[in-house]
Tab-separated table of C-alpha atoms in Angstrom:
chain	number	residue	atom	x	y	z
K	173	UNK	CA	-3.475	-53.426	82.459
K	174	UNK	CA	-2.463	-53.754	78.824
K	175	UNK	CA	-1.854	-57.141	77.340
K	176	UNK	CA	0.246	-57.993	74.327
K	177	UNK	CA	-2.649	-59.053	72.136
K	178	UNK	CA	-4.299	-57.441	69.165
K	179	UNK	CA	-7.879	-56.330	69.745
K	180	UNK	CA	-10.617	-54.959	67.554
K	181	UNK	CA	-13.126	-52.542	68.986
K	182	UNK	CA	-15.238	-49.729	67.630
K	183	UNK	CA	-13.815	-50.618	64.199
K	184	UNK	CA	-10.313	-49.869	65.485
K	185	UNK	CA	-7.721	-52.627	65.344
K	186	UNK	CA	-5.206	-52.017	68.078
K	187	UNK	CA	-2.525	-53.612	70.180
K	188	UNK	CA	-1.571	-52.556	73.681
K	189	UNK	CA	1.823	-53.386	75.197
K	190	UNK	CA	3.820	-52.341	78.265
K	191	UNK	CA	7.558	-51.905	78.408
K	192	UNK	CA	9.679	-52.907	81.408
K	193	UNK	CA	9.797	-49.364	82.818
K	194	UNK	CA	5.987	-49.150	82.812
K	195	UNK	CA	5.777	-52.494	84.605
K	196	UNK	CA	8.220	-51.307	87.298
K	197	UNK	CA	6.322	-48.048	87.802
K	198	UNK	CA	2.998	-49.887	87.909
K	199	UNK	CA	4.250	-52.190	90.686
K	200	UNK	CA	5.192	-49.131	92.754
K	201	UNK	CA	1.614	-47.801	92.658
K	202	UNK	CA	-0.640	-48.413	95.636
K	203	UNK	CA	-2.924	-51.466	95.325
K	204	UNK	CA	-5.906	-49.095	95.115
K	205	UNK	CA	-4.396	-47.132	92.231
K	206	UNK	CA	-3.390	-50.357	90.457
K	207	UNK	CA	-7.020	-51.454	90.715
K	208	UNK	CA	-8.274	-48.138	89.295
K	209	UNK	CA	-5.812	-48.336	86.390
K	210	UNK	CA	-6.792	-51.946	85.612
K	211	UNK	CA	-10.459	-51.011	85.744
K	212	UNK	CA	-9.955	-48.096	83.325
K	213	UNK	CA	-8.127	-50.416	80.954
K	214	UNK	CA	-10.680	-53.232	81.116
K	215	UNK	CA	-13.842	-51.105	81.118
K	216	UNK	CA	-12.851	-48.387	78.670
K	217	UNK	CA	-9.540	-48.712	76.843
K	218	UNK	CA	-9.934	-52.361	75.830
K	219	UNK	CA	-13.335	-51.543	74.309
K	220	UNK	CA	-12.358	-48.242	72.696
K	221	UNK	CA	-8.867	-46.763	73.138
K	222	UNK	CA	-10.298	-43.338	72.278
K	223	UNK	CA	-13.159	-43.424	74.796
K	224	UNK	CA	-13.843	-39.889	76.029
K	225	UNK	CA	-13.775	-41.006	79.678
K	226	UNK	CA	-10.015	-41.634	79.324
K	227	UNK	CA	-9.453	-38.033	78.234
K	228	UNK	CA	-6.805	-39.247	75.795
K	229	UNK	CA	-4.749	-36.707	73.898
K	230	UNK	CA	-1.348	-36.177	72.325
K	231	UNK	CA	1.425	-34.607	74.394
K	232	UNK	CA	5.089	-33.769	73.975
K	233	UNK	CA	7.222	-35.716	76.466
K	234	UNK	CA	10.554	-33.933	76.847
K	235	UNK	CA	12.290	-37.322	77.255
K	236	UNK	CA	10.945	-38.721	73.961
K	237	UNK	CA	11.566	-37.691	70.364
K	238	UNK	CA	8.022	-38.566	69.276
K	239	UNK	CA	4.593	-37.412	70.367
K	240	UNK	CA	3.084	-39.485	73.172
K	241	UNK	CA	-0.496	-40.477	74.008
K	242	UNK	CA	-1.725	-39.498	77.463
K	243	UNK	CA	-4.674	-40.999	79.337
K	244	UNK	CA	-6.329	-40.076	82.605
K	245	UNK	CA	-6.172	-42.720	85.343
K	246	UNK	CA	-7.797	-40.534	87.982
K	247	UNK	CA	-7.664	-36.902	89.070
K	248	UNK	CA	-4.068	-37.224	90.260
K	249	UNK	CA	-2.515	-39.827	87.914
K	250	UNK	CA	-1.744	-40.290	84.220
K	251	UNK	CA	-0.258	-42.875	81.861
K	252	UNK	CA	1.779	-42.314	78.689
K	253	UNK	CA	2.211	-44.446	75.585
K	254	UNK	CA	3.987	-44.314	72.281
K	255	UNK	CA	1.291	-44.530	69.621
K	256	UNK	CA	1.980	-45.650	66.077
K	257	UNK	CA	0.619	-47.829	63.273
K	258	UNK	CA	2.263	-51.149	62.460
K	259	UNK	CA	0.894	-53.380	59.679
K	260	UNK	CA	-2.422	-51.531	59.768
K	261	UNK	CA	-2.803	-51.953	63.541
K	262	UNK	CA	-2.785	-49.014	65.964
K	263	UNK	CA	-0.141	-49.791	68.622
K	264	UNK	CA	-0.090	-48.263	72.096
K	265	UNK	CA	3.224	-49.031	73.807
K	266	UNK	CA	2.797	-47.913	77.425
K	267	UNK	CA	6.039	-46.641	78.917
K	268	UNK	CA	5.120	-44.468	81.930
K	269	UNK	CA	2.492	-44.195	84.687
K	270	UNK	CA	2.531	-41.903	87.700
K	271	UNK	CA	1.384	-38.796	89.490
K	272	UNK	CA	0.100	-35.704	87.742
K	273	UNK	CA	2.973	-33.745	89.297
K	274	UNK	CA	5.569	-36.100	87.768
K	275	UNK	CA	3.591	-36.031	84.512
K	276	UNK	CA	3.825	-32.226	84.415
K	277	UNK	CA	7.571	-32.463	85.015
K	278	UNK	CA	7.934	-34.932	82.121
K	279	UNK	CA	6.040	-32.548	79.874
K	280	UNK	CA	8.045	-29.521	81.030
K	281	UNK	CA	5.045	-27.757	82.558
């Protein structure tokens, strides 16, 4: 999953980090789902954080005061990040990963 290093891809300079809550939630995922999430990160996000296969889009998380970035892990799971620019670098700070049902609850759907 995300590392704390700055990357450049598709002319986008970006940094991907995970907070402690994300790390706890990730550890609770099944080994199979952890593998899928890692694969999505390595094969798509790390090369282009806006790759269409990730189905990334902005969402309103009712527990956050700012807009969040959502990506598709698989049909039943999503991940959320704070997305902002810091010193000219796009930062994705991953804070949540889980089921689509829990995702809908977070978004008030």
